[in-house]
JSON list of C-alpha atoms in Angstrom, two decimals:
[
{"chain": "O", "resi": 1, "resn": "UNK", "atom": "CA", "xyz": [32.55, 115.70, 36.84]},
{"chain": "O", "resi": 2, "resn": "UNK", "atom": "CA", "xyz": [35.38, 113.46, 36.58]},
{"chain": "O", "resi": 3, "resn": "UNK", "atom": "CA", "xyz": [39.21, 115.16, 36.10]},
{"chain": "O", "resi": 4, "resn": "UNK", "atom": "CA", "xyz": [39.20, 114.02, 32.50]},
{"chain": "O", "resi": 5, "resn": "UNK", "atom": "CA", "xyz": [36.17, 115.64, 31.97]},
{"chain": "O", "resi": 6, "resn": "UNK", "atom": "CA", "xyz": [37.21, 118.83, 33.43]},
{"chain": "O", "resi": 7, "resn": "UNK", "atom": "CA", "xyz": [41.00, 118.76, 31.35]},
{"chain": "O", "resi": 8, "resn": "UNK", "atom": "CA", "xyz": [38.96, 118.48, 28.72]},
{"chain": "O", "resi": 9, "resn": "UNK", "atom": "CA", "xyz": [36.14, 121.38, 28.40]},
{"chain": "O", "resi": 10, "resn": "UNK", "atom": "CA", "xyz": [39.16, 123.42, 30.07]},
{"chain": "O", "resi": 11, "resn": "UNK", "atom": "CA", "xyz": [41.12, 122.53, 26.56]},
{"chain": "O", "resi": 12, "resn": "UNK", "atom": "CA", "xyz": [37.40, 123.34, 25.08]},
{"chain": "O", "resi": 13, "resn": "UNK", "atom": "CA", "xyz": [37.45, 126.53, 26.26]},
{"chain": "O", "resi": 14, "resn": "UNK", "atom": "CA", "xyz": [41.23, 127.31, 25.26]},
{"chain": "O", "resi": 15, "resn": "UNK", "atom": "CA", "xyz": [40.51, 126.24, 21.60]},
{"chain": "O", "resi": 16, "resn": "UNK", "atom": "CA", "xyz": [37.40, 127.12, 21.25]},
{"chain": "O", "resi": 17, "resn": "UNK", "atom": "CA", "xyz": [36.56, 130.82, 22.73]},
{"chain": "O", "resi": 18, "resn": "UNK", "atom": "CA", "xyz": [32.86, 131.19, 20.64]},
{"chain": "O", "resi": 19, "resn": "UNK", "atom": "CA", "xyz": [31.08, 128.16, 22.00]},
{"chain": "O", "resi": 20, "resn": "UNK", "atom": "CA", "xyz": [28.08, 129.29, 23.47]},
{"chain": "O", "resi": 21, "resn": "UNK", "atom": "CA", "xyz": [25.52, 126.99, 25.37]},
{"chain": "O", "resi": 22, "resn": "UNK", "atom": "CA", "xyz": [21.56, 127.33, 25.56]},
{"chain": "O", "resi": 23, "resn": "UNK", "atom": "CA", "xyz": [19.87, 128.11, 28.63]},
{"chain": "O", "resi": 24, "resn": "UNK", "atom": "CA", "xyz": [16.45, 127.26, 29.36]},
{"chain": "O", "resi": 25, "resn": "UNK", "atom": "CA", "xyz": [15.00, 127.91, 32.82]},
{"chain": "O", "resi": 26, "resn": "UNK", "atom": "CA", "xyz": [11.66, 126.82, 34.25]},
{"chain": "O", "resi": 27, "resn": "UNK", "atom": "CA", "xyz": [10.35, 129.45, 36.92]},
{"chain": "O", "resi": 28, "resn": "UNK", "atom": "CA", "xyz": [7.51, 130.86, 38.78]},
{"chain": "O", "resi": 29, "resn": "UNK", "atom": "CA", "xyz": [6.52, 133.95, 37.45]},
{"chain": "O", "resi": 30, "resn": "UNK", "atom": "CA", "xyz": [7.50, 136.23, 40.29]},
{"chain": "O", "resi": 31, "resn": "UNK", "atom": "CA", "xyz": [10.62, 134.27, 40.77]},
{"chain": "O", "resi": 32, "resn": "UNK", "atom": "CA", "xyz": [11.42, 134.43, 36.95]},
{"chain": "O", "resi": 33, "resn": "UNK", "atom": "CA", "xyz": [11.04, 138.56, 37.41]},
{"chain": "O", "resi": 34, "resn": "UNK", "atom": "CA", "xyz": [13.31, 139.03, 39.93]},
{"chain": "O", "resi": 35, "resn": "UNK", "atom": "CA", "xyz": [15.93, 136.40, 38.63]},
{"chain": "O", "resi": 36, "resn": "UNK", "atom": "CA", "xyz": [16.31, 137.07, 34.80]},
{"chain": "O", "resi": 37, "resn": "UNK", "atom": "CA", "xyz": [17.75, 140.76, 35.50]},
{"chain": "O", "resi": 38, "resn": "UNK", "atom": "CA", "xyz": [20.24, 139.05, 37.72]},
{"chain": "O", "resi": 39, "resn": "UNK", "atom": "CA", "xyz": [21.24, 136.21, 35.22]},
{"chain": "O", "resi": 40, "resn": "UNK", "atom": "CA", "xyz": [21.33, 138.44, 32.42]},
{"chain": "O", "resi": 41, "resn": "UNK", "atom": "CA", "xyz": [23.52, 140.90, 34.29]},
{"chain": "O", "resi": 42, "resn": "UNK", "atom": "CA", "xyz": [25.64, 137.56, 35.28]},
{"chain": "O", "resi": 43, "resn": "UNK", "atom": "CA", "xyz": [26.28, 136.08, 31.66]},
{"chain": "O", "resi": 44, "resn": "UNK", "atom": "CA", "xyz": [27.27, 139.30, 30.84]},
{"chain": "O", "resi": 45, "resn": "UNK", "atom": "CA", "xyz": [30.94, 139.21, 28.52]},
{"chain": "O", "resi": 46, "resn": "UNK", "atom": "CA", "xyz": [31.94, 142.36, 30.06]},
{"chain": "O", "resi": 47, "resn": "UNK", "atom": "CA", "xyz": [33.67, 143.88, 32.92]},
{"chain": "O", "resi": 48, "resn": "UNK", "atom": "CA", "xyz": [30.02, 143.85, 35.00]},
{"chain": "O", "resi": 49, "resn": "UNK", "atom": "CA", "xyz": [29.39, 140.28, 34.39]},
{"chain": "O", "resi": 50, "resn": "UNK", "atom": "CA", "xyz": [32.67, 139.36, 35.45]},
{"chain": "O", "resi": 51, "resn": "UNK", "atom": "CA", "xyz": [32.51, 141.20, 38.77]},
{"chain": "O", "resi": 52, "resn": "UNK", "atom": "CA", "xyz": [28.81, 139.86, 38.89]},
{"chain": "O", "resi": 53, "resn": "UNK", "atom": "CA", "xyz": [30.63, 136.57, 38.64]},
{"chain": "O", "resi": 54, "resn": "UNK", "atom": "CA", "xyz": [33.55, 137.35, 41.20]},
{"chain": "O", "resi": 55, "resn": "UNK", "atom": "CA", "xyz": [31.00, 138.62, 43.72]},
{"chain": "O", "resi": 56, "resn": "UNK", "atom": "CA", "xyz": [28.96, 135.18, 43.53]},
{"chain": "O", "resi": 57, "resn": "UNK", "atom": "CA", "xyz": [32.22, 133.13, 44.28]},
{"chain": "O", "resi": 58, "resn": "UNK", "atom": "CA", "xyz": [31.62, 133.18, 47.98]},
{"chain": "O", "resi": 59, "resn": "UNK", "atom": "CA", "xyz": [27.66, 131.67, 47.45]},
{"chain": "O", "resi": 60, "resn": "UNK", "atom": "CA", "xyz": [29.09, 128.47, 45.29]},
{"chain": "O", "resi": 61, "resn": "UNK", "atom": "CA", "xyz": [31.71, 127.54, 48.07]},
{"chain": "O", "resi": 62, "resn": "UNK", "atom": "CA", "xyz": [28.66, 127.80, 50.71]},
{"chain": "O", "resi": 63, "resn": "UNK", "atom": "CA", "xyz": [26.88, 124.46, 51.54]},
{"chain": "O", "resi": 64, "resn": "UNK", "atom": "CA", "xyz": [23.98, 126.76, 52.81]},
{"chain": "O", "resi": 65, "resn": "UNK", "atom": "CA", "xyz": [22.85, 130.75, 51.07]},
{"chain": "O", "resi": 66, "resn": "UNK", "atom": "CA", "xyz": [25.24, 133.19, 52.68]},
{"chain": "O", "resi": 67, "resn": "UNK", "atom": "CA", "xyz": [22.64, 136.29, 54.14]},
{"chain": "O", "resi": 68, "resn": "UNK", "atom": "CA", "xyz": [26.39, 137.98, 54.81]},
{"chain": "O", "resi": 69, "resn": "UNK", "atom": "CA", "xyz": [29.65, 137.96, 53.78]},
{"chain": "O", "resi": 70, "resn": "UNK", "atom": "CA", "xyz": [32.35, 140.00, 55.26]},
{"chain": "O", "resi": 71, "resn": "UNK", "atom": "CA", "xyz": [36.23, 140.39, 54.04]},
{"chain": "O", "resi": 72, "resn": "UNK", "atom": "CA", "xyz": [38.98, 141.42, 55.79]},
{"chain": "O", "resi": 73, "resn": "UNK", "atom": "CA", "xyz": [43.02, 141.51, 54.83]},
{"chain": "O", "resi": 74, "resn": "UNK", "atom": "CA", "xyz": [43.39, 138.13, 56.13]},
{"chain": "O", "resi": 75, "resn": "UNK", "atom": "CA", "xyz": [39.96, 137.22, 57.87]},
{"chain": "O", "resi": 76, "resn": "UNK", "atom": "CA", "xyz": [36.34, 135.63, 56.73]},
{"chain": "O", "resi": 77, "resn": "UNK", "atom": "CA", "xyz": [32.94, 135.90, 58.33]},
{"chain": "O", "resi": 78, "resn": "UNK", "atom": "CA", "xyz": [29.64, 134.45, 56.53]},
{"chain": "O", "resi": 79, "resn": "UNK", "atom": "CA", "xyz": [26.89, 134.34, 57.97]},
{"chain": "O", "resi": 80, "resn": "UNK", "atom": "CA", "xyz": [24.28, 131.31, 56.54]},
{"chain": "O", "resi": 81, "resn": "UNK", "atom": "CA", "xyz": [20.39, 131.23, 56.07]},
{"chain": "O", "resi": 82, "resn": "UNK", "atom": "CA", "xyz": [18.21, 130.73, 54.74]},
{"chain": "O", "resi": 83, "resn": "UNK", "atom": "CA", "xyz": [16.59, 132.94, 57.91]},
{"chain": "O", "resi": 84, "resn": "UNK", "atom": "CA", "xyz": [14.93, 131.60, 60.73]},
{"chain": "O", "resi": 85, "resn": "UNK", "atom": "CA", "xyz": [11.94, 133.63, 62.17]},
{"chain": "O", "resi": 86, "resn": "UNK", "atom": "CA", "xyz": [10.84, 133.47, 65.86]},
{"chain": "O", "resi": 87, "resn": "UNK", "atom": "CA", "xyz": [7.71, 135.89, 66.37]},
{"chain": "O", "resi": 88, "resn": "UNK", "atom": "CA", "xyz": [9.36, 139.24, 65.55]},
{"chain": "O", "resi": 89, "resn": "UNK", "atom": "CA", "xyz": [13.44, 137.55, 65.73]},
{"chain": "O", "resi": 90, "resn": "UNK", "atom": "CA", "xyz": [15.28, 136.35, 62.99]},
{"chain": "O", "resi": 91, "resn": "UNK", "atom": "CA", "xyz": [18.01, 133.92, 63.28]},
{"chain": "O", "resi": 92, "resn": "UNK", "atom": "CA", "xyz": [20.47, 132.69, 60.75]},
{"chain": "O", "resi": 93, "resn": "UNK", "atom": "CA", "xyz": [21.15, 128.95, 60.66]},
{"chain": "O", "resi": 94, "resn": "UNK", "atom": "CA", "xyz": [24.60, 129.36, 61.55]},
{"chain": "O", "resi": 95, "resn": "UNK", "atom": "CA", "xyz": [27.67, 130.98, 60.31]},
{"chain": "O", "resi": 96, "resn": "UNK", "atom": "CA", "xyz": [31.67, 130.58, 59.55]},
{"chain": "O", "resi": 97, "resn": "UNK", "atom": "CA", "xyz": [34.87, 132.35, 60.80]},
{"chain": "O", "resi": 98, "resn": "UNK", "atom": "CA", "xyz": [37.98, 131.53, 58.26]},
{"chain": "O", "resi": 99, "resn": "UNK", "atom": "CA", "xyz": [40.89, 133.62, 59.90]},
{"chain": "O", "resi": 100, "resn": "UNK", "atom": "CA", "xyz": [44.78, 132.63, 59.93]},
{"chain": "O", "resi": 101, "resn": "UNK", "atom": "CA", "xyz": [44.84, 129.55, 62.61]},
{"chain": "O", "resi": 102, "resn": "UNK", "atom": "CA", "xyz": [40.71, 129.71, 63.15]},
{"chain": "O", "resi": 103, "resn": "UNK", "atom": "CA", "xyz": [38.30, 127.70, 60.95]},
{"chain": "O", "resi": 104, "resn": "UNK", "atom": "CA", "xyz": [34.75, 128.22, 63.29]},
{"chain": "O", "resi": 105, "resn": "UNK", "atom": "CA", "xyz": [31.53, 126.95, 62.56]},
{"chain": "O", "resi": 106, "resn": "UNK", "atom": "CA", "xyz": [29.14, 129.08, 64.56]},
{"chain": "O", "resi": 107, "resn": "UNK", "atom": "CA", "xyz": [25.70, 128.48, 65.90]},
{"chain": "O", "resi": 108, "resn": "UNK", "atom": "CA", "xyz": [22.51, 130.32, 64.91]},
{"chain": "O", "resi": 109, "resn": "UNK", "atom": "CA", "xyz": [23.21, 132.12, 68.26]},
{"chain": "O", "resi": 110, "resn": "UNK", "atom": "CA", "xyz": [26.45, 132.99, 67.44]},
{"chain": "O", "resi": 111, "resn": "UNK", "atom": "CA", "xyz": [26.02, 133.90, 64.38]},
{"chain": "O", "resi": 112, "resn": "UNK", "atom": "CA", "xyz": [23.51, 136.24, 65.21]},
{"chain": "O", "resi": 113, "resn": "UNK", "atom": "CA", "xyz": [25.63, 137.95, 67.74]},
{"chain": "O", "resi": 114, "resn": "UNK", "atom": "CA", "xyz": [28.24, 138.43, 65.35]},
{"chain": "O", "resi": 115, "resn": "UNK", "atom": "CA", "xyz": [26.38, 140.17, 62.73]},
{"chain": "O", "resi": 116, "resn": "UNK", "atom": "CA", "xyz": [25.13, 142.15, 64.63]},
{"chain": "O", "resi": 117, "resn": "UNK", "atom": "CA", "xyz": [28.47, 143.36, 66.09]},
{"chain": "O", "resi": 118, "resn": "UNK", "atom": "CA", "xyz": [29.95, 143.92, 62.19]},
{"chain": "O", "resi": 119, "resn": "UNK", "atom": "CA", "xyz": [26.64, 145.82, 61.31]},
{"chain": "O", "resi": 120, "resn": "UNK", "atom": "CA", "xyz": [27.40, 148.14, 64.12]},
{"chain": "O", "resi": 121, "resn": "UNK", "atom": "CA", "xyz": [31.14, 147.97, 63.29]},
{"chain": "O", "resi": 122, "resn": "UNK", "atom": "CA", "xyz": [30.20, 148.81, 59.80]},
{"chain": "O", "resi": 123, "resn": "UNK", "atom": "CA", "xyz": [27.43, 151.85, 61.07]},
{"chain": "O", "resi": 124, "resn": "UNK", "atom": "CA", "xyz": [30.25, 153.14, 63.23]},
{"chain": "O", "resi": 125, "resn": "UNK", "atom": "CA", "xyz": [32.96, 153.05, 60.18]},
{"chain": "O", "resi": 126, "resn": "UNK", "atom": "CA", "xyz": [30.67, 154.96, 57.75]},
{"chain": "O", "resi": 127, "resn": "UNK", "atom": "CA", "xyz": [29.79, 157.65, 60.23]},
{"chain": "O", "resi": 128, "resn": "UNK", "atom": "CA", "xyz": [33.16, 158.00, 61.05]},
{"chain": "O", "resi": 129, "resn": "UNK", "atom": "CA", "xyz": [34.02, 158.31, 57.09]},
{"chain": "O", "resi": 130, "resn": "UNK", "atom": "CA", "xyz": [31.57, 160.77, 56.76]},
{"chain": "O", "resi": 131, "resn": "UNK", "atom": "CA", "xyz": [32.74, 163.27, 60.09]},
{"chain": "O", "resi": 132, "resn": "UNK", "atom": "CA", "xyz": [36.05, 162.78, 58.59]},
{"chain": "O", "resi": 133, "resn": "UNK", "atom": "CA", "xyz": [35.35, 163.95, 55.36]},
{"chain": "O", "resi": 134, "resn": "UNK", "atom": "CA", "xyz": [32.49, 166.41, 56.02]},
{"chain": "O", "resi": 135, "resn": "UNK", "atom": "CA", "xyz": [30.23, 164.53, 53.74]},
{"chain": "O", "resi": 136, "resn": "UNK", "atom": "CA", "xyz": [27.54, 166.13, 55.93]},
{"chain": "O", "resi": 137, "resn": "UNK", "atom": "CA", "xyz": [28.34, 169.87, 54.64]},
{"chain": "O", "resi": 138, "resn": "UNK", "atom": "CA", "xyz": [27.47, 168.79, 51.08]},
{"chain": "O", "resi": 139, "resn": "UNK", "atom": "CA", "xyz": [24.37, 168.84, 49.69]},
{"chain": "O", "resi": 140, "resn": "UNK", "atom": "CA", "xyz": [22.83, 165.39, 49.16]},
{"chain": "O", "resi": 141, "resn": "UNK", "atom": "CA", "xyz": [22.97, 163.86, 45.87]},
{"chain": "O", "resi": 142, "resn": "UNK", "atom": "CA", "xyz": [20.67, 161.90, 44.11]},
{"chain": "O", "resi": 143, "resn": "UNK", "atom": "CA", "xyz": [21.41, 157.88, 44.43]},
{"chain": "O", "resi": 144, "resn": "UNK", "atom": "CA", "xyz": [21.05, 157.74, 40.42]},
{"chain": "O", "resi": 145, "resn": "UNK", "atom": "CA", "xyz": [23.97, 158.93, 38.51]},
{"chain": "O", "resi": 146, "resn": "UNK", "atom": "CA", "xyz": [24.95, 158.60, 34.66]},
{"chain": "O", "resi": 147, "resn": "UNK", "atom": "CA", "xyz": [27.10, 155.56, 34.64]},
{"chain": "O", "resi": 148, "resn": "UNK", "atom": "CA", "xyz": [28.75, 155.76, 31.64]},
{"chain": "O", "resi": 149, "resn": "UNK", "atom": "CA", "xyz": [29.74, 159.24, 32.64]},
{"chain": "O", "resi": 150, "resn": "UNK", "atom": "CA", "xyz": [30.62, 158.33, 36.19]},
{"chain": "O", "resi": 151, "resn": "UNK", "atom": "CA", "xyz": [32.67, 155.49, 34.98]},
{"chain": "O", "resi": 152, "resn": "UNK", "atom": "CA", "xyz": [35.01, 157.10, 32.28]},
{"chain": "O", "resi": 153, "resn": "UNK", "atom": "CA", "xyz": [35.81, 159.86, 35.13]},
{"chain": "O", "resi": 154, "resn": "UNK", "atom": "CA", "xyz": [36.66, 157.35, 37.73]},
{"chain": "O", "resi": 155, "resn": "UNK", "atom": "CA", "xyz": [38.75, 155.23, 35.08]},
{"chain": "O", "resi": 156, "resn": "UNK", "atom": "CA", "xyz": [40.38, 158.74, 33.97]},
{"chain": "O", "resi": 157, "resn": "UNK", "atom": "CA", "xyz": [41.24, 159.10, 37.53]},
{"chain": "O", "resi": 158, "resn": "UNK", "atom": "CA", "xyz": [43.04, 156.01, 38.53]},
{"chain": "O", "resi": 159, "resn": "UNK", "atom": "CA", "xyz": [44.79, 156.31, 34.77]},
{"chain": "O", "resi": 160, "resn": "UNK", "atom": "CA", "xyz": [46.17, 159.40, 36.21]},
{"chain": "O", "resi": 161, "resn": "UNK", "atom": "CA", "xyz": [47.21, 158.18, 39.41]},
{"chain": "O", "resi": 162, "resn": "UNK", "atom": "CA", "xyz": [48.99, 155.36, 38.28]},
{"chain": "O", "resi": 163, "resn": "UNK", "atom": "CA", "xyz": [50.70, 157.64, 35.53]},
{"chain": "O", "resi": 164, "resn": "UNK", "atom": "CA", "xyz": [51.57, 159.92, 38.27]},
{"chain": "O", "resi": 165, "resn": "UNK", "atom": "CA", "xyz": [53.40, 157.28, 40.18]},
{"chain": "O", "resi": 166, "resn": "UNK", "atom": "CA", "xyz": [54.95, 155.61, 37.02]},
{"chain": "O", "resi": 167, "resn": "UNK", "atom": "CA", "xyz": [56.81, 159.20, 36.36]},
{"chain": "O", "resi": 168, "resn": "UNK", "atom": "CA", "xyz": [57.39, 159.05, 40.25]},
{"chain": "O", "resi": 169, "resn": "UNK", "atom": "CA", "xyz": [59.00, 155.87, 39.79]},
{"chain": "O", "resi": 170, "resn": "UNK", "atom": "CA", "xyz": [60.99, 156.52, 36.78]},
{"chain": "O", "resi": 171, "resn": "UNK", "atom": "CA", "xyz": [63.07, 159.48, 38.87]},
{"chain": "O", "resi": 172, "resn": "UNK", "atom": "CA", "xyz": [66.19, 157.81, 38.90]},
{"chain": "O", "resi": 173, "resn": "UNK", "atom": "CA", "xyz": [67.92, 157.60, 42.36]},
{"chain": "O", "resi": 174, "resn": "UNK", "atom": "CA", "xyz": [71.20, 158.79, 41.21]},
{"chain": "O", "resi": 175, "resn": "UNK", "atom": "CA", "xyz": [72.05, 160.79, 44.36]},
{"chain": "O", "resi": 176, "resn": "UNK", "atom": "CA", "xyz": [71.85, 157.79, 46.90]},
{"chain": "O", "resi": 177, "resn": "UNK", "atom": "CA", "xyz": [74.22, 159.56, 49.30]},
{"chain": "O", "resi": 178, "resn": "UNK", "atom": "CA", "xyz": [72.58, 162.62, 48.93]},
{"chain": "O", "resi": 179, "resn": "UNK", "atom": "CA", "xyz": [74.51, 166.06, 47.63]},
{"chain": "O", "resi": 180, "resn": "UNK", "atom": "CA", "xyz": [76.95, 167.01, 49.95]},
{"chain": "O", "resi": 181, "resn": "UNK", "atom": "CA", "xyz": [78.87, 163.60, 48.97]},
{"chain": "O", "resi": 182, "resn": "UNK", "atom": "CA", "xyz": [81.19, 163.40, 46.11]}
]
């Protein structure tokens, strides 16, 4: 699409917030199964569909399906497929390190080798998380919970935090010096 092109549904979009444009897919039925919950949940206008959206942002810049994505402060590791099998090993096709001075293209090998070493990294964080916080002295929990429910609490909760440091903020810092100056 040419820059003109783009200027111009962008201005499209800007003026005219209702338009709304007709899908029509052609699938195999299993395919067509597995996808439509997935698209649906995508072209959602809510605050799902636009994380749906967010999440897929790392699969458009890919030249080949990312099997993994991992995000650190400053760092990027994806690992590409689609998945190679070898008798009972799998092998991605390759994979890509994005990290401040390092752009790395890395071979199936490679690639392999490092997801393996962030699965582990990722086993040994999540044990650790749950020691820490005794996670295994609780009784377990179903996976299912009422979202709605679940949601409004955690929303209540970071409504509260961030009120509680607003007020923290708002103490005015009148007494720089401390009180034994005058």
């Amino acid at each position: 699409m040419s820059i003109f092109h783009r200027v111009l549904d962008r201005i499209a979009d800007w003026c005219w917030t209702g338009r709304k444009i007709n899908l029509r897919f052609v699938a195999e039925y299993r395919t067509a199964c597995f996808a439509l919950p997935i698209i649906n949940a995508m072209l959602a206008e809510d605050e799902d569909g636009v994380t749906y959206r967010a999440a897929l942002t790392d699969w458009r810049r890919a030249e080949r399906p990312p099997l993994a994505v991992y995000h650190g402060t400053s760092s990027f590791c994806r690992i590409d497929g689609p998945r190679q099998w070898v008798k009972d090993r799998s092998f991605p096709l390759g994979g890509l390190i994005l990290s401040p001075g390092v752009t790395a293209h890395l071979d199936p090998f490679e690639a392999r080798e490092l997801q393996e070493h962030m699965e582990w990294a990722i086993e040994k964080a999540i044990r650790q998380w749950v020691a820490e916080h005794d996670l295994l002295d609780l009784s377990p929990v179903p996976e299912a919970f009422d979202r709605r429910k679940a949601d409004r609490k955690a929303k209540a909760k970071i409504a509260d935090w961030t009120a509680r440091r607003e007020r923290l903020r708002a103490v005015p810092d009148n007494d720089a010096e401390g009180p034994d100056h005058g």
